[in-house]
Amino acid sequence: MKEIEIHKRLVIANIIFFILSFIFLEYSKVFRLSFDKHWIYSSGHNWWIMVALPSAFWGSLSLCFYSILKIKKRKFLYCILSLAPIFLFIILFLQNDLEWQFRIK
């Protein structure tokens, strides 16, 4: 039972980490054209590409495999919740891609 509680906390922490990293990325876009504060924009994107995105993806995959192998009750629910950052990334990527397609035309 204690194993499930720790796993729940890890899944929630992974989702919160992904969301906070995405908020930091979106906030850093405000400073894109500012000459003095362009470093915020570049550090936000560096954080996203080098740290947040790979760790969220690897964390999601490892938590999903762990839930399938070790958790006995509701293992597929925990697997789907573990993959939530990947699903969020795909949704946000497609939404951003569609915005650019309609903006160009």
CSV table of C-alpha atoms in Angstrom, one decimal:
chain,number,residue,atom,x,y,z
A,1,MET,CA,0.0,0.0,0.0
A,2,LYS,CA,2.9,2.4,0.8
A,3,GLU,CA,4.3,1.6,-2.7
A,4,ILE,CA,1.1,2.9,-4.3
A,5,GLU,CA,1.2,6.2,-2.3
A,6,ILE,CA,4.8,6.9,-3.3
A,7,HIS,CA,3.9,6.1,-6.9
A,8,LYS,CA,0.9,8.5,-6.8
A,9,ARG,CA,3.2,11.2,-5.5
A,10,LEU,CA,5.7,10.6,-8.2
A,11,VAL,CA,3.1,10.7,-10.9
A,12,ILE,CA,1.6,14.0,-9.6
A,13,ALA,CA,5.1,15.5,-9.2
A,14,ASN,CA,5.9,14.6,-12.8
A,15,ILE,CA,2.7,16.2,-14.1
A,16,ILE,CA,3.3,19.4,-12.0
A,17,PHE,CA,6.9,19.6,-13.1
A,18,PHE,CA,5.8,19.5,-16.7
A,19,ILE,CA,3.1,22.1,-16.2
A,20,LEU,CA,5.4,24.5,-14.3
A,21,SER,CA,8.1,24.1,-17.0
A,22,PHE,CA,5.6,24.9,-19.7
A,23,ILE,CA,4.4,27.9,-17.8
A,24,PHE,CA,8.0,29.1,-17.5
A,25,LEU,CA,8.5,28.6,-21.3
A,26,GLU,CA,5.4,30.6,-22.2
A,27,TYR,CA,6.3,33.3,-19.7
A,28,SER,CA,9.7,33.6,-21.2
A,29,LYS,CA,8.2,34.3,-24.6
A,30,VAL,CA,7.2,37.7,-23.4
A,31,PHE,CA,10.8,38.8,-23.3
A,32,ARG,CA,11.7,37.7,-26.8
A,33,LEU,CA,11.9,41.1,-28.3
A,34,SER,CA,13.4,42.9,-25.3
A,35,PHE,CA,17.0,43.7,-25.8
A,36,ASP,CA,17.8,43.9,-22.1
A,37,LYS,CA,15.9,40.9,-21.0
A,38,HIS,CA,16.4,38.5,-23.9
A,39,TRP,CA,18.4,36.2,-21.6
A,40,ILE,CA,15.1,35.3,-19.9
A,41,TYR,CA,13.7,34.1,-23.2
A,42,SER,CA,16.8,32.1,-24.1
A,43,SER,CA,17.1,30.6,-20.6
A,44,GLY,CA,13.5,29.6,-20.7
A,45,HIS,CA,14.0,27.8,-24.0
A,46,ASN,CA,17.2,26.2,-22.8
A,47,TRP,CA,15.5,24.9,-19.7
A,48,TRP,CA,12.7,23.5,-21.7
A,49,ILE,CA,14.9,21.8,-24.3
A,50,MET,CA,17.7,20.6,-22.1
A,51,VAL,CA,16.0,19.7,-18.8
A,52,ALA,CA,12.3,19.8,-18.6
A,53,LEU,CA,11.2,18.0,-21.8
A,54,PRO,CA,13.7,15.1,-21.5
A,55,SER,CA,13.1,14.6,-17.8
A,56,ALA,CA,9.3,14.7,-18.2
A,57,PHE,CA,9.4,12.2,-21.0
A,58,TRP,CA,11.8,9.8,-19.3
A,59,GLY,CA,10.0,10.2,-16.1
A,60,SER,CA,6.7,9.4,-17.8
A,61,LEU,CA,8.0,6.3,-19.5
A,62,SER,CA,9.7,5.0,-16.4
A,63,LEU,CA,6.7,5.6,-14.2
A,64,CYS,CA,4.5,3.9,-16.8
A,65,PHE,CA,6.7,0.8,-17.0
A,66,TYR,CA,7.0,0.7,-13.2
A,67,SER,CA,3.2,0.9,-12.8
A,68,ILE,CA,2.7,-2.0,-15.2
A,69,LEU,CA,5.3,-4.2,-13.6
A,70,LYS,CA,5.0,-3.5,-9.9
A,71,ILE,CA,1.5,-2.0,-9.1
A,72,LYS,CA,-1.2,-4.6,-8.7
A,73,LYS,CA,-4.4,-2.5,-8.4
A,74,ARG,CA,-5.4,-0.1,-11.2
A,75,LYS,CA,-2.1,-0.4,-13.0
A,76,PHE,CA,-3.4,0.8,-16.3
A,77,LEU,CA,-4.9,3.9,-14.7
A,78,TYR,CA,-1.5,4.8,-13.2
A,79,CYS,CA,0.2,4.1,-16.5
A,80,ILE,CA,-2.2,6.4,-18.4
A,81,LEU,CA,-1.7,9.1,-15.7
A,82,SER,CA,2.0,8.6,-15.9
A,83,LEU,CA,1.9,9.3,-19.6
A,84,ALA,CA,-0.1,12.6,-19.1
A,85,PRO,CA,2.9,14.9,-19.7
A,86,ILE,CA,3.5,13.2,-23.1
A,87,PHE,CA,-0.2,13.6,-24.0
A,88,LEU,CA,-0.1,17.2,-22.9
A,89,PHE,CA,3.0,17.9,-25.0
A,90,ILE,CA,1.3,16.3,-28.1
A,91,ILE,CA,-1.9,18.3,-27.5
A,92,LEU,CA,0.0,21.6,-27.0
A,93,PHE,CA,2.3,20.9,-30.0
A,94,LEU,CA,-0.6,20.2,-32.3
A,95,GLN,CA,-2.5,23.3,-31.0
A,96,ASN,CA,0.5,25.5,-31.6
A,97,ASP,CA,1.0,24.0,-35.1
A,98,LEU,CA,-2.6,24.6,-36.0
A,99,GLU,CA,-2.4,28.2,-34.9
A,100,TRP,CA,0.6,28.8,-37.1
A,101,GLN,CA,-1.1,27.2,-40.1
A,102,PHE,CA,-4.1,29.4,-39.8
A,103,ARG,CA,-2.0,32.5,-39.1
A,104,ILE,CA,0.0,32.1,-42.3
A,105,LYS,CA,-3.0,31.7,-44.5
